[in-house]
GROMACS .gro file of N, CA and C in nm:
model
  549
    1UNK      N    1   5.360   2.272   1.495
    1UNK     CA    2   5.247   2.359   1.467
    1UNK      C    3   5.214   2.434   1.596
    2UNK      N    4   5.188   2.560   1.584
    2UNK     CA    5   5.150   2.643   1.696
    2UNK      C    6   5.022   2.587   1.759
    3UNK      N    7   5.013   2.591   1.892
    3UNK     CA    8   4.896   2.538   1.963
    3UNK      C    9   4.769   2.605   1.918
    4UNK      N   10   4.775   2.736   1.892
    4UNK     CA   11   4.654   2.808   1.847
    4UNK      C   12   4.605   2.753   1.714
    5UNK      N   13   4.696   2.722   1.625
    5UNK     CA   14   4.657   2.668   1.495
    5UNK      C   15   4.597   2.529   1.512
    6UNK      N   16   4.660   2.448   1.599
    6UNK     CA   17   4.607   2.315   1.624
    6UNK      C   18   4.466   2.319   1.680
    7UNK      N   19   4.441   2.408   1.776
    7UNK     CA   20   4.306   2.422   1.831
    7UNK      C   21   4.207   2.472   1.726
    8UNK      N   22   4.254   2.569   1.646
    8UNK     CA   23   4.167   2.620   1.540
    8UNK      C   24   4.133   2.508   1.442
    9UNK      N   25   4.232   2.426   1.409
    9UNK     CA   26   4.210   2.315   1.318
    9UNK      C   27   4.107   2.217   1.375
   10UNK      N   28   4.124   2.178   1.502
   10UNK     CA   29   4.029   2.086   1.563
   10UNK      C   30   3.890   2.146   1.572
   11UNK      N   31   3.882   2.274   1.604
   11UNK     CA   32   3.752   2.340   1.615
   11UNK      C   33   3.681   2.348   1.481
   12UNK      N   34   3.754   2.382   1.377
   12UNK     CA   35   3.689   2.399   1.246
   12UNK      C   36   3.663   2.267   1.177
   13UNK      N   37   3.751   2.168   1.195
   13UNK     CA   38   3.730   2.043   1.123
   13UNK      C   39   3.609   1.968   1.176
   14UNK      N   40   3.583   1.978   1.306
   14UNK     CA   41   3.469   1.904   1.361
   14UNK      C   42   3.337   1.954   1.305
   15UNK      N   43   3.328   2.083   1.275
   15UNK     CA   44   3.202   2.133   1.222
   15UNK      C   45   3.195   2.125   1.071
   16UNK      N   46   3.303   2.085   1.006
   16UNK     CA   47   3.304   2.082   0.860
   16UNK      C   48   3.299   1.942   0.803
   17UNK      N   49   3.297   1.842   0.888
   17UNK     CA   50   3.282   1.705   0.838
   17UNK      C   51   3.133   1.685   0.813
   18UNK      N   52   3.101   1.651   0.693
   18UNK     CA   53   2.960   1.634   0.660
   18UNK      C   54   2.936   1.493   0.608
   19UNK      N   55   2.824   1.441   0.643
   19UNK     CA   56   2.783   1.309   0.598
   19UNK      C   57   2.693   1.326   0.477
   20UNK      N   58   2.716   1.248   0.376
   20UNK     CA   59   2.630   1.250   0.258
   20UNK      C   60   2.557   1.118   0.248
   21UNK      N   61   2.428   1.125   0.224
   21UNK     CA   62   2.345   1.006   0.214
   21UNK      C   63   2.259   1.014   0.089
   22UNK      N   64   2.225   0.899   0.037
   22UNK     CA   65   2.124   0.893  -0.068
   22UNK      C   66   1.991   0.932  -0.007
   23UNK      N   67   1.915   1.011  -0.079
   23UNK     CA   68   1.781   1.046  -0.036
   23UNK      C   69   1.689   1.006  -0.150
   24UNK      N   70   1.624   0.891  -0.133
   24UNK     CA   71   1.545   0.838  -0.243
   24UNK      C   72   1.441   0.739  -0.191
   25UNK      N   73   1.346   0.709  -0.277
   25UNK     CA   74   1.243   0.611  -0.247
   25UNK      C   75   1.225   0.521  -0.370
   26UNK      N   76   1.202   0.395  -0.344
   26UNK     CA   77   1.177   0.298  -0.451
   26UNK      C   78   1.055   0.216  -0.412
   27UNK      N   79   0.961   0.204  -0.503
   27UNK     CA   80   0.845   0.117  -0.484
   27UNK      C   81   0.827   0.036  -0.612
   28UNK      N   82   0.818  -0.095  -0.597
   28UNK     CA   83   0.796  -0.181  -0.713
   28UNK      C   84   0.697  -0.291  -0.677
   29UNK      N   85   0.613  -0.324  -0.773
   29UNK     CA   86   0.515  -0.431  -0.754
   29UNK      C   87   0.535  -0.531  -0.867
   30UNK      N   88   0.553  -0.656  -0.831
   30UNK     CA   89   0.569  -0.764  -0.928
   30UNK      C   90   0.458  -0.865  -0.905
   31UNK      N   91   0.402  -0.916  -1.013
   31UNK     CA   92   0.293  -1.012  -1.005
   31UNK      C   93   0.345  -1.152  -1.034
   32UNK      N   94   0.286  -1.251  -0.967
   32UNK     CA   95   0.322  -1.390  -0.986
   32UNK      C   96   0.199  -1.467  -1.033
   33UNK      N   97   0.209  -1.530  -1.149
   33UNK     CA   98   0.101  -1.613  -1.203
   33UNK      C   99  -0.033  -1.540  -1.209
   34UNK      N  100  -0.030  -1.410  -1.227
   34UNK     CA  101  -0.153  -1.331  -1.233
   34UNK      C  102  -0.201  -1.326  -1.379
   35UNK      N  103  -0.325  -1.365  -1.407
   35UNK     CA  104  -0.376  -1.356  -1.544
   35UNK      C  105  -0.374  -1.211  -1.592
   36UNK      N  106  -0.347  -1.194  -1.719
   36UNK     CA  107  -0.337  -1.060  -1.778
   36UNK      C  108  -0.466  -0.981  -1.758
   37UNK      N  109  -0.579  -1.048  -1.758
   37UNK     CA  110  -0.708  -0.980  -1.741
   37UNK      C  111  -0.723  -0.918  -1.602
   38UNK      N  112  -0.648  -0.968  -1.506
   38UNK     CA  113  -0.651  -0.912  -1.370
   38UNK      C  114  -0.531  -0.820  -1.347
   39UNK      N  115  -0.415  -0.860  -1.400
   39UNK     CA  116  -0.295  -0.780  -1.381
   39UNK      C  117  -0.308  -0.642  -1.443
   40UNK      N  118  -0.374  -0.634  -1.560
   40UNK     CA  119  -0.392  -0.504  -1.627
   40UNK      C  120  -0.467  -0.402  -1.539
   41UNK      N  121  -0.586  -0.437  -1.491
   41UNK     CA  122  -0.657  -0.342  -1.404
   41UNK      C  123  -0.581  -0.310  -1.274
   42UNK      N  124  -0.510  -0.410  -1.217
   42UNK     CA  125  -0.431  -0.384  -1.097
   42UNK      C  126  -0.319  -0.285  -1.128
   43UNK      N  127  -0.253  -0.305  -1.241
   43UNK     CA  128  -0.148  -0.211  -1.282
   43UNK      C  129  -0.204  -0.071  -1.302
   44UNK      N  130  -0.323  -0.062  -1.358
   44UNK     CA  131  -0.385   0.070  -1.380
   44UNK      C  132  -0.410   0.139  -1.246
   45UNK      N  133  -0.458   0.063  -1.147
   45UNK     CA  134  -0.481   0.120  -1.015
   45UNK      C  135  -0.352   0.166  -0.948
   46UNK      N  136  -0.245   0.094  -0.972
   46UNK     CA  137  -0.117   0.123  -0.908
   46UNK      C  138  -0.025   0.209  -0.994
   47UNK      N  139  -0.074   0.259  -1.106
   47UNK     CA  140   0.012   0.330  -1.202
   47UNK      C  141   0.083   0.451  -1.144
   48UNK      N  142   0.025   0.516  -1.045
   48UNK     CA  143   0.092   0.633  -0.987
   48UNK      C  144   0.220   0.593  -0.914
   49UNK      N  145   0.230   0.468  -0.873
   49UNK     CA  146   0.351   0.421  -0.804
   49UNK      C  147   0.468   0.398  -0.900
   50UNK      N  148   0.441   0.388  -1.031
   50UNK     CA  149   0.548   0.365  -1.127
   50UNK      C  150   0.653   0.474  -1.124
   51UNK      N  151   0.614   0.596  -1.090
   51UNK     CA  152   0.710   0.706  -1.085
   51UNK      C  153   0.808   0.690  -0.968
   52UNK      N  154   0.777   0.602  -0.874
   52UNK     CA  155   0.864   0.580  -0.758
   52UNK      C  156   0.962   0.464  -0.779
   53UNK      N  157   0.958   0.402  -0.894
   53UNK     CA  158   1.052   0.292  -0.921
   53UNK      C  159   1.190   0.353  -0.944
   54UNK      N  160   1.287   0.315  -0.860
   54UNK     CA  161   1.420   0.375  -0.864
   54UNK      C  162   1.523   0.267  -0.830
   55UNK      N  163   1.576   0.200  -0.932
   55UNK     CA  164   1.671   0.092  -0.911
   55UNK      C  165   1.800   0.141  -0.846
   56UNK      N  166   1.838   0.267  -0.870
   56UNK     CA  167   1.958   0.322  -0.805
   56UNK      C  168   1.940   0.328  -0.654
   57UNK      N  169   1.819   0.350  -0.610
   57UNK     CA  170   1.791   0.354  -0.466
   57UNK      C  171   1.810   0.214  -0.406
   58UNK      N  172   1.766   0.113  -0.478
   58UNK     CA  173   1.779  -0.025  -0.429
   58UNK      C  174   1.926  -0.062  -0.412
   59UNK      N  175   2.008  -0.025  -0.510
   59UNK     CA  176   2.151  -0.061  -0.505
   59UNK      C  177   2.235   0.039  -0.426
   60UNK      N  178   2.172   0.139  -0.366
   60UNK     CA  179   2.239   0.245  -0.290
   60UNK      C  180   2.342   0.319  -0.375
   61UNK      N  181   2.306   0.343  -0.501
   61UNK     CA  182   2.393   0.420  -0.589
   61UNK      C  183   2.324   0.547  -0.638
   62UNK      N  184   2.215   0.584  -0.573
   62UNK     CA  185   2.144   0.708  -0.608
   62UNK      C  186   2.229   0.827  -0.567
   63UNK      N  187   2.210   0.942  -0.632
   63UNK     CA  188   2.286   1.061  -0.593
   63UNK      C  189   2.269   1.091  -0.444
   64UNK      N  190   2.373   1.148  -0.387
   64UNK     CA  191   2.371   1.178  -0.244
   64UNK      C  192   2.347   1.325  -0.219
   65UNK      N  193   2.306   1.355  -0.097
   65UNK     CA  194   2.289   1.492  -0.051
   65UNK      C  195   2.362   1.506   0.081
   66UNK      N  196   2.414   1.625   0.107
   66UNK     CA  197   2.479   1.650   0.235
   66UNK      C  198   2.372   1.661   0.342
   67UNK      N  199   2.392   1.585   0.449
   67UNK     CA  200   2.296   1.590   0.560
   67UNK      C  201   2.305   1.725   0.630
   68UNK      N  202   2.196   1.768   0.685
   68UNK     CA  203   2.195   1.888   0.768
   68UNK      C  204   2.279   1.858   0.892
   69UNK      N  205   2.339   1.959   0.949
   69UNK     CA  206   2.417   1.938   1.070
   69UNK      C  207   2.320   1.910   1.184
   70UNK      N  208   2.340   1.797   1.248
   70UNK     CA  209   2.252   1.758   1.359
   70UNK      C  210   2.274   1.852   1.477
   71UNK      N  211   2.174   1.868   1.558
   71UNK     CA  212   2.182   1.956   1.675
   71UNK      C  213   2.273   1.898   1.782
   72UNK      N  214   2.298   1.976   1.886
   72UNK     CA  215   2.384   1.930   1.996
   72UNK      C  216   2.334   1.798   2.055
   73UNK      N  217   2.426   1.707   2.074
   73UNK     CA  218   2.390   1.577   2.130
   73UNK      C  219   2.346   1.475   2.026
   74UNK      N  220   2.348   1.514   1.898
   74UNK     CA  221   2.304   1.425   1.792
   74UNK      C  222   2.409   1.418   1.681
   75UNK      N  223   2.409   1.308   1.607
   75UNK     CA  224   2.494   1.290   1.490
   75UNK      C  225   2.407   1.278   1.366
   76UNK      N  226   2.460   1.325   1.253
   76UNK     CA  227   2.393   1.299   1.126
   76UNK      C  228   2.401   1.149   1.101
   77UNK      N  229   2.297   1.095   1.043
   77UNK     CA  230   2.287   0.951   1.022
   77UNK      C  231   2.222   0.923   0.888
   78UNK      N  232   2.277   0.827   0.815
   78UNK     CA  233   2.210   0.777   0.695
   78UNK      C  234   2.120   0.661   0.740
   79UNK      N  235   1.995   0.666   0.702
   79UNK     CA  236   1.903   0.558   0.736
   79UNK      C  237   1.852   0.492   0.609
   80UNK      N  238   1.825   0.365   0.618
   80UNK     CA  239   1.763   0.294   0.506
   80UNK      C  240   1.660   0.196   0.560
   81UNK      N  241   1.547   0.195   0.496
   81UNK     CA  242   1.440   0.102   0.529
   81UNK      C  243   1.414   0.017   0.406
   82UNK      N  244   1.421  -0.112   0.423
   82UNK     CA  245   1.383  -0.204   0.315
   82UNK      C  246   1.265  -0.287   0.364
   83UNK      N  247   1.167  -0.303   0.278
   83UNK     CA  248   1.045  -0.373   0.316
   83UNK      C  249   0.998  -0.453   0.195
   84UNK      N  250   0.977  -0.581   0.214
   84UNK     CA  251   0.925  -0.666   0.108
   84UNK      C  252   0.804  -0.741   0.164
   85UNK      N  253   0.696  -0.737   0.088
   85UNK     CA  254   0.574  -0.806   0.128
   85UNK      C  255   0.532  -0.897   0.013
   86UNK      N  256   0.507  -1.021   0.045
   86UNK     CA  257   0.463  -1.119  -0.054
   86UNK      C  258   0.323  -1.166  -0.019
   87UNK      N  259   0.233  -1.149  -0.113
   87UNK     CA  260   0.092  -1.189  -0.096
   87UNK      C  261   0.064  -1.300  -0.198
   88UNK      N  262   0.019  -1.414  -0.150
   88UNK     CA  263  -0.010  -1.527  -0.240
   88UNK      C  264  -0.150  -1.581  -0.214
   89UNK      N  265  -0.209  -1.639  -0.320
   89UNK     CA  266  -0.342  -1.697  -0.311
   89UNK      C  267  -0.448  -1.590  -0.323
   90UNK      N  268  -0.464  -1.535  -0.443
   90UNK     CA  269  -0.557  -1.424  -0.466
   90UNK      C  270  -0.700  -1.476  -0.455
   91UNK      N  271  -0.762  -1.455  -0.339
   91UNK     CA  272  -0.895  -1.508  -0.309
   91UNK      C  273  -1.005  -1.446  -0.394
   92UNK      N  274  -0.994  -1.318  -0.423
   92UNK     CA  275  -1.098  -1.247  -0.497
   92UNK      C  276  -1.128  -1.315  -0.630
   93UNK      N  277  -1.024  -1.369  -0.695
   93UNK     CA  278  -1.043  -1.435  -0.825
   93UNK      C  279  -1.026  -1.587  -0.813
   94UNK      N  280  -1.019  -1.638  -0.692
   94UNK     CA  281  -1.002  -1.782  -0.668
   94UNK      C  282  -0.880  -1.836  -0.744
   95UNK      N  283  -0.766  -1.766  -0.725
   95UNK     CA  284  -0.641  -1.805  -0.790
   95UNK      C  285  -0.538  -1.837  -0.682
   96UNK      N  286  -0.530  -1.964  -0.644
   96UNK     CA  287  -0.444  -2.007  -0.534
   96UNK      C  288  -0.295  -1.983  -0.562
   97UNK      N  289  -0.253  -1.987  -0.689
   97UNK     CA  290  -0.110  -1.970  -0.722
   97UNK      C  291  -0.075  -1.830  -0.768
   98UNK      N  292  -0.169  -1.738  -0.761
   98UNK     CA  293  -0.142  -1.601  -0.806
   98UNK      C  294  -0.113  -1.512  -0.685
   99UNK      N  295  -0.028  -1.416  -0.707
   99UNK     CA  296   0.005  -1.325  -0.599
   99UNK      C  297   0.084  -1.205  -0.647
  100UNK      N  298   0.135  -1.131  -0.551
  100UNK     CA  299   0.216  -1.015  -0.585
  100UNK      C  300   0.319  -0.991  -0.475
  101UNK      N  301   0.428  -0.928  -0.515
  101UNK     CA  302   0.534  -0.889  -0.422
  101UNK      C  303   0.550  -0.739  -0.432
  102UNK      N  304   0.551  -0.674  -0.317
  102UNK     CA  305   0.570  -0.529  -0.310
  102UNK      C  306   0.703  -0.505  -0.241
  103UNK      N  307   0.788  -0.426  -0.308
  103UNK     CA  308   0.919  -0.394  -0.253
  103UNK      C  309   0.927  -0.243  -0.231
  104UNK      N  310   0.972  -0.203  -0.113
  104UNK     CA  311   0.987  -0.061  -0.080
  104UNK      C  312   1.127  -0.040  -0.021
  105UNK      N  313   1.196   0.060  -0.072
  105UNK     CA  314   1.325   0.100  -0.018
  105UNK      C  315   1.318   0.251   0.003
  106UNK      N  316   1.358   0.296   0.121
  106UNK     CA  317   1.358   0.439   0.151
  106UNK      C  318   1.491   0.472   0.218
  107UNK      N  319   1.562   0.570   0.162
  107UNK     CA  320   1.692   0.613   0.217
  107UNK      C  321   1.686   0.763   0.242
  108UNK      N  322   1.745   0.806   0.355
  108UNK     CA  323   1.744   0.949   0.384
  108UNK      C  324   1.843   0.982   0.495
  109UNK      N  325   1.864   1.112   0.514
  109UNK     CA  326   1.941   1.163   0.626
  109UNK      C  327   1.850   1.173   0.747
  110UNK      N  328   1.908   1.148   0.863
  110UNK     CA  329   1.833   1.158   0.986
  110UNK      C  330   1.930   1.199   1.097
  111UNK      N  331   1.881   1.219   1.215
  111UNK     CA  332   1.967   1.248   1.329
  111UNK      C  333   1.950   1.138   1.432
  112UNK      N  334   2.061   1.099   1.494
  112UNK     CA  335   2.054   0.999   1.600
  112UNK      C  336   2.136   1.049   1.719
  113UNK      N  337   2.098   1.007   1.838
  113UNK     CA  338   2.172   1.051   1.956
  113UNK      C  339   2.321   1.014   1.947
  114UNK      N  340   2.409   1.100   1.997
  114UNK     CA  341   2.551   1.069   1.998
  114UNK      C  342   2.574   0.936   2.067
  115UNK      N  343   2.668   0.861   2.016
  115UNK     CA  344   2.698   0.731   2.075
  115UNK      C  345   2.616   0.617   2.017
  116UNK      N  346   2.519   0.649   1.931
  116UNK     CA  347   2.440   0.544   1.868
  116UNK      C  348   2.528   0.469   1.770
  117UNK      N  349   2.529   0.337   1.780
  117UNK     CA  350   2.612   0.255   1.692
  117UNK      C  351   2.538   0.227   1.562
  118UNK      N  352   2.615   0.205   1.457
  118UNK     CA  353   2.558   0.167   1.328
  118UNK      C  354   2.493   0.030   1.344
  119UNK      N  355   2.369   0.018   1.298
  119UNK     CA  356   2.298  -0.108   1.315
  119UNK      C  357   2.207  -0.137   1.197
  120UNK      N  358   2.168  -0.260   1.186
  120UNK     CA  359   2.059  -0.303   1.100
  120UNK      C  360   1.971  -0.391   1.187
  121UNK      N  361   1.843  -0.355   1.192
  121UNK     CA  362   1.749  -0.431   1.275
  121UNK      C  363   1.633  -0.478   1.188
  122UNK      N  364   1.592  -0.600   1.211
  122UNK     CA  365   1.477  -0.656   1.139
  122UNK      C  366   1.351  -0.581   1.181
  123UNK      N  367   1.259  -0.564   1.087
  123UNK     CA  368   1.136  -0.490   1.116
  123UNK      C  369   1.058  -0.550   1.232
  124UNK      N  370   1.062  -0.682   1.244
  124UNK     CA  371   0.984  -0.743   1.351
  124UNK      C  372   1.046  -0.724   1.489
  125UNK      N  373   1.164  -0.656   1.496
  125UNK     CA  374   1.224  -0.626   1.626
  125UNK      C  375   1.214  -0.477   1.660
  126UNK      N  376   1.162  -0.398   1.568
  126UNK     CA  377   1.148  -0.255   1.593
  126UNK      C  378   1.027  -0.229   1.681
  127UNK      N  379   1.042  -0.138   1.773
  127UNK     CA  380   0.931  -0.103   1.859
  127UNK      C  381   0.889  -0.222   1.942
  128UNK      N  382   0.769  -0.218   1.988
  128UNK     CA  383   0.718  -0.327   2.070
  128UNK      C  384   0.599  -0.392   2.003
  129UNK      N  385   0.520  -0.455   2.084
  129UNK     CA  386   0.401  -0.523   2.034
  129UNK      C  387   0.306  -0.425   1.969
  130UNK      N  388   0.303  -0.302   2.022
  130UNK     CA  389   0.213  -0.200   1.967
  130UNK      C  390   0.251  -0.165   1.822
  131UNK      N  391   0.381  -0.152   1.796
  131UNK     CA  392   0.427  -0.122   1.660
  131UNK      C  393   0.396  -0.236   1.565
  132UNK      N  394   0.419  -0.359   1.611
  132UNK     CA  395   0.391  -0.475   1.528
  132UNK      C  396   0.241  -0.486   1.499
  133UNK      N  397   0.158  -0.455   1.598
  133UNK     CA  398   0.013  -0.458   1.579
  133UNK      C  399  -0.028  -0.354   1.475
  134UNK      N  400   0.038  -0.238   1.476
  134UNK     CA  401   0.005  -0.134   1.378
  134UNK      C  402   0.040  -0.179   1.237
  135UNK      N  403   0.154  -0.248   1.222
  135UNK     CA  404   0.192  -0.301   1.090
  135UNK      C  405   0.089  -0.404   1.044
  136UNK      N  406   0.053  -0.496   1.133
  136UNK     CA  407  -0.043  -0.600   1.097
  136UNK      C  408  -0.180  -0.540   1.065
  137UNK      N  409  -0.219  -0.436   1.137
  137UNK     CA  410  -0.347  -0.371   1.109
  137UNK      C  411  -0.345  -0.307   0.969
  138UNK      N  412  -0.232  -0.246   0.934
  138UNK     CA  413  -0.219  -0.185   0.801
  138UNK      C  414  -0.227  -0.292   0.691
  139UNK      N  415  -0.181  -0.413   0.721
  139UNK     CA  416  -0.183  -0.522   0.622
  139UNK      C  417  -0.314  -0.600   0.623
  140UNK      N  418  -0.401  -0.570   0.717
  140UNK     CA  419  -0.523  -0.649   0.734
  140UNK      C  420  -0.610  -0.653   0.608
  141UNK      N  421  -0.619  -0.542   0.537
  141UNK     CA  422  -0.703  -0.543   0.416
  141UNK      C  423  -0.649  -0.641   0.313
  142UNK      N  424  -0.518  -0.660   0.310
  142UNK     CA  425  -0.461  -0.757   0.217
  142UNK      C  426  -0.488  -0.900   0.261
  143UNK      N  427  -0.495  -0.922   0.391
  143UNK     CA  428  -0.518  -1.058   0.438
  143UNK      C  429  -0.659  -1.106   0.404
  144UNK      N  430  -0.749  -1.015   0.374
  144UNK     CA  431  -0.883  -1.058   0.333
  144UNK      C  432  -0.887  -1.087   0.183
  145UNK      N  433  -0.785  -1.044   0.110
  145UNK     CA  434  -0.781  -1.067  -0.034
  145UNK      C  435  -0.687  -1.180  -0.074
  146UNK      N  436  -0.592  -1.215   0.015
  146UNK     CA  437  -0.493  -1.318  -0.015
  146UNK      C  438  -0.489  -1.422   0.096
  147UNK      N  439  -0.457  -1.546   0.058
  147UNK     CA  440  -0.446  -1.654   0.156
  147UNK      C  441  -0.329  -1.632   0.251
  148UNK      N  442  -0.220  -1.579   0.197
  148UNK     CA  443  -0.098  -1.565   0.275
  148UNK      C  444  -0.037  -1.427   0.251
  149UNK      N  445  -0.008  -1.355   0.359
  149UNK     CA  446   0.059  -1.226   0.350
  149UNK      C  447   0.178  -1.232   0.444
  150UNK      N  448   0.298  -1.226   0.386
  150UNK     CA  449   0.420  -1.230   0.465
  150UNK      C  450   0.502  -1.106   0.436
  151UNK      N  451   0.568  -1.054   0.537
  151UNK     CA  452   0.653  -0.938   0.515
  151UNK      C  453   0.784  -0.955   0.591
  152UNK      N  454   0.886  -0.889   0.539
  152UNK     CA  455   1.014  -0.882   0.609
  152UNK      C  456   1.084  -0.756   0.565
  153UNK      N  457   1.190  -0.723   0.633
  153UNK     CA  458   1.267  -0.605   0.600
  153UNK      C  459   1.355  -0.567   0.715
  154UNK      N  460   1.428  -0.458   0.695
  154UNK     CA  461   1.514  -0.410   0.801
  154UNK      C  462   1.531  -0.260   0.794
  155UNK      N  463   1.569  -0.205   0.908
  155UNK     CA  464   1.594  -0.063   0.922
  155UNK      C  465   1.739  -0.048   0.964
  156UNK      N  466   1.819   0.022   0.882
  156UNK     CA  467   1.961   0.036   0.909
  156UNK      C  468   1.997   0.182   0.930
  157UNK      N  469   2.094   0.204   1.020
  157UNK     CA  470   2.146   0.338   1.043
  157UNK      C  471   2.297   0.334   1.032
  158UNK      N  472   2.354   0.443   0.980
  158UNK     CA  473   2.499   0.453   0.967
  158UNK      C  474   2.541   0.597   0.988
  159UNK      N  475   2.632   0.617   1.082
  159UNK     CA  476   2.686   0.752   1.108
  159UNK      C  477   2.826   0.766   1.051
  160UNK      N  478   2.873   0.662   0.985
  160UNK     CA  479   3.008   0.665   0.928
  160UNK      C  480   3.000   0.689   0.779
  161UNK      N  481   3.109   0.730   0.725
  161UNK     CA  482   3.115   0.759   0.582
  161UNK      C  483   3.161   0.636   0.507
  162UNK      N  484   3.069   0.544   0.487
  162UNK     CA  485   3.099   0.423   0.411
  162UNK      C  486   3.002   0.413   0.296
  163UNK      N  487   3.036   0.334   0.199
  163UNK     CA  488   2.947   0.319   0.083
  163UNK      C  489   2.940   0.446   0.003
  164UNK      N  490   2.821   0.500  -0.014
  164UNK     CA  491   2.805   0.618  -0.097
  164UNK      C  492   2.826   0.747  -0.020
  165UNK      N  493   2.859   0.737   0.109
  165UNK     CA  494   2.881   0.857   0.188
  165UNK      C  495   3.021   0.909   0.165
  166UNK      N  496   3.039   1.040   0.178
  166UNK     CA  497   3.170   1.102   0.160
  166UNK      C  498   3.192   1.207   0.268
  167UNK      N  499   3.317   1.244   0.288
  167UNK     CA  500   3.349   1.348   0.385
  167UNK      C  501   3.386   1.476   0.310
  168UNK      N  502   3.343   1.588   0.364
  168UNK     CA  503   3.375   1.716   0.304
  168UNK      C  504   3.469   1.789   0.398
  169UNK      N  505   3.597   1.802   0.360
  169UNK     CA  506   3.696   1.863   0.447
  169UNK      C  507   3.755   1.991   0.389
  170UNK      N  508   3.726   2.025   0.267
  170UNK     CA  509   3.791   2.139   0.204
  170UNK      C  510   3.777   2.270   0.281
  171UNK      N  511   3.664   2.307   0.338
  171UNK     CA  512   3.657   2.432   0.415
  171UNK      C  513   3.753   2.432   0.533
  172UNK      N  514   3.771   2.317   0.598
  172UNK     CA  515   3.862   2.309   0.712
  172UNK      C  516   4.006   2.332   0.668
  173UNK      N  517   4.044   2.271   0.558
  173UNK     CA  518   4.180   2.287   0.507
  173UNK      C  519   4.205   2.434   0.473
  174UNK      N  520   4.108   2.499   0.411
  174UNK     CA  521   4.123   2.641   0.376
  174UNK      C  522   4.140   2.726   0.501
  175UNK      N  523   4.064   2.700   0.605
  175UNK     CA  524   4.074   2.777   0.729
  175UNK      C  525   4.211   2.757   0.792
  176UNK      N  526   4.263   2.632   0.793
  176UNK     CA  527   4.394   2.607   0.852
  176UNK      C  528   4.504   2.678   0.772
  177UNK      N  529   4.495   2.674   0.641
  177UNK     CA  530   4.596   2.742   0.560
  177UNK      C  531   4.594   2.893   0.584
  178UNK      N  532   4.477   2.951   0.591
  178UNK     CA  533   4.467   3.095   0.616
  178UNK      C  534   4.520   3.126   0.756
  179UNK      N  535   4.485   3.045   0.856
  179UNK     CA  536   4.530   3.068   0.992
  179UNK      C  537   4.682   3.057   1.002
  180UNK      N  538   4.742   2.959   0.936
  180UNK     CA  539   4.888   2.943   0.943
  180UNK      C  540   4.957   3.059   0.871
  181UNK      N  541   4.897   3.112   0.769
  181UNK     CA  542   4.956   3.228   0.697
  181UNK      C  543   4.955   3.351   0.785
  182UNK      N  544   4.848   3.368   0.865
  182UNK     CA  545   4.834   3.486   0.950
  182UNK      C  546   4.926   3.482   1.072
  183UNK      N  547   4.968   3.364   1.116
  183UNK     CA  548   5.049   3.352   1.238
  183UNK      C  549   5.192   3.379   1.211
   0.00000   0.00000   0.00000
């Protein structure tokens, strides 16, 4: 292959590789041992969240979108945040065995600095003490309503085309074919 074609190929293929990621949100609330007389009004209050229930997002099989091309020094990245919170001992109604579990999954395209490795990190390791304090402050209202509030989850990043991600190379192939025809 002519050196000019090889350089053209390398130049065009690098800008035509695209990362595709699921872009979705899932929110679900499940009740444990909650009397129907209490679960009904709680469900009514939370009814707007029902539109965010997306099982495809949980299984990472939701439709994908091509990520925007990241700026210089950055790579396109698929990110996923999973968060589960379990609240037990509903104090308001004096129900020690009643509670609820809230599950949140959020997937999207993002940009990460070049050289960033694919990782999954537990939520309690993200940021510092200040970030953890902010999470606990946000959960504080629940701790006054439940005996026990526990949460866990992780934040994952991937710059590789694995799982539901795909590579788009067709424009590069077309450019190489046209360039080889012209030479």
